[in-house]
C-alpha atoms as one frame of an Amber mdcrd trajectory, in Angstrom:
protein
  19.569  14.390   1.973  16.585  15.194  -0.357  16.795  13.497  -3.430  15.461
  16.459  -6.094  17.513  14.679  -9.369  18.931  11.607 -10.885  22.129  12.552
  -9.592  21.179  13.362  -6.319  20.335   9.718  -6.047  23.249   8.117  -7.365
  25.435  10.669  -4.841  23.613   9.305  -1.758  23.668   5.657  -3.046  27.095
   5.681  -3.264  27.292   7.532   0.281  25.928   4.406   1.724  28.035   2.620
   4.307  26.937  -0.894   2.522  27.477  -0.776  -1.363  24.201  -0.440  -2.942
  22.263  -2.016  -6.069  19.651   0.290  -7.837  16.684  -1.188  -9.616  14.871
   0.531 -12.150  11.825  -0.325 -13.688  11.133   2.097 -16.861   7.200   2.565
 -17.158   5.829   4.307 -20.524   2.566   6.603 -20.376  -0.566   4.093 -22.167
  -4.266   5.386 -22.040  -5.976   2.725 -20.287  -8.578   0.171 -21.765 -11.910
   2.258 -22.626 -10.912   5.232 -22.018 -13.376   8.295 -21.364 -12.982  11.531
 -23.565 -12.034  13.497 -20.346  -9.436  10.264 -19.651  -8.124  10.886 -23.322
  -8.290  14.675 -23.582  -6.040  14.856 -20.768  -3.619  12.160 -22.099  -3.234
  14.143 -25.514  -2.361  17.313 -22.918   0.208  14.952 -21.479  -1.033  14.044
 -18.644  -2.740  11.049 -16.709  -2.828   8.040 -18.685  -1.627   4.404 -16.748
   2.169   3.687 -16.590   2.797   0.334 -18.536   6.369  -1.020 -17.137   8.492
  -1.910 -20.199  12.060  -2.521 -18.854  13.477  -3.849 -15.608  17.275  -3.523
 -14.992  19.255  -3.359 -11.661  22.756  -1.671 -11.693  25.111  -0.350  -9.081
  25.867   3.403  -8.464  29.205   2.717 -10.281  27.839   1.300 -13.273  25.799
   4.887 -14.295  27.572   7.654 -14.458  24.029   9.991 -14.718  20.940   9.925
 -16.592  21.926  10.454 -20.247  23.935   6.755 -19.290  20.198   5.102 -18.277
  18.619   6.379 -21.467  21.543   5.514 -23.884  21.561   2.243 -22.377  17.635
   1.837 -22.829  17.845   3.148 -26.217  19.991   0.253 -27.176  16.755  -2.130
 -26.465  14.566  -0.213 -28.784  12.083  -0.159 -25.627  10.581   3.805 -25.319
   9.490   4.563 -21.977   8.410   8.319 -20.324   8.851   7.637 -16.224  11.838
   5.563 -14.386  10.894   4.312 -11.015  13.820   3.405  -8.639  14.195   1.234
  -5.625  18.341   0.905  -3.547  18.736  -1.938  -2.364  22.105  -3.404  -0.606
  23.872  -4.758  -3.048  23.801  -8.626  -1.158  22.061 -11.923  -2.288  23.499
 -12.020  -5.974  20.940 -10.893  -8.919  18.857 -13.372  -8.212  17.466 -11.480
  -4.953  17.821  -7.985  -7.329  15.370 -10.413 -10.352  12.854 -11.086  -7.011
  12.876  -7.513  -6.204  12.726  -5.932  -9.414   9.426  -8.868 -10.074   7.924
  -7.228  -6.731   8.104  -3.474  -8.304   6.788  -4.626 -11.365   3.706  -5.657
  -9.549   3.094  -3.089  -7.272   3.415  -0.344 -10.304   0.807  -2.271 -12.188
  -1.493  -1.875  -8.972  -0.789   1.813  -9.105   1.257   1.415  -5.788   4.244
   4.922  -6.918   4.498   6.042  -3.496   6.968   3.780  -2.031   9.793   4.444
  -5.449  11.149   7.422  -6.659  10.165   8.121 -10.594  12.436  10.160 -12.528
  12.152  11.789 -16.106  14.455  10.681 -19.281  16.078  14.297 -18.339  16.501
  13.041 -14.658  14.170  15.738 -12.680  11.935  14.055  -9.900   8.310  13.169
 -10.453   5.628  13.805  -8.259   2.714  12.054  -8.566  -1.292  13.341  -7.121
């Protein structure tokens, strides 16, 4: 199945034969250090800019019912954030394997390493990155 929305995802997680834990890390759009005026004209157009992660959380398909359930959830932190990137994982190995993971996402999004997770909007449409 091609995963084109939020919902999409949480369908085909909870298609799995082996229940499934999601993990989310919620990034927000930053200009980076010294930026250039070309780096910060396009960041007031709304795009480019590095992705800061702000919030990690893991949660099963069951525990979301769709986007508008992430955000509300996130909104209770007081933490703002633009892009969610999302990794399924089987849901074995307590939260203490989900903590390792979610640690390992935070680290590769920091090196700019997107490919590998799917990033969602706050309205739950798919992001592609260039």
């Amino acid at each position: 199945m091609a995963i084109s929305s939020f919902a999409d995802l949480l369908e085909e997680a909870r298609r799995q034969p082996d229940p499934q834990r999601l993990l989310f890390v919620c990034t927000r759009a930053e200009l980076p250090d010294h930026p250039s005026e070309e780096q910060r004209r396009r960041f007031e157009q709304g795009e480019g800019g590095v992705l800061t992660p702000m919030l990690c959380v893991d949660k099963t398909p069951d525990e979301l019912s769709d986007m508008a359930a992430l955000v509300a959830e996130s909104e209770a932190t007081s933490v703002e954030w633009d892009i969610v990137f999302v990794a399924a994982m089987a849901d074995q190995g307590g939260p203490e394997l989900a903590e390792r993971h979610l640690q390992r996402m935070v680290e590769s999004l920091k090196m700019g390493s997107v490919d590998q997770f799917l990033a969602f909007d706050r309205a739950g449409e798919v992001v592609g990155f260039q």
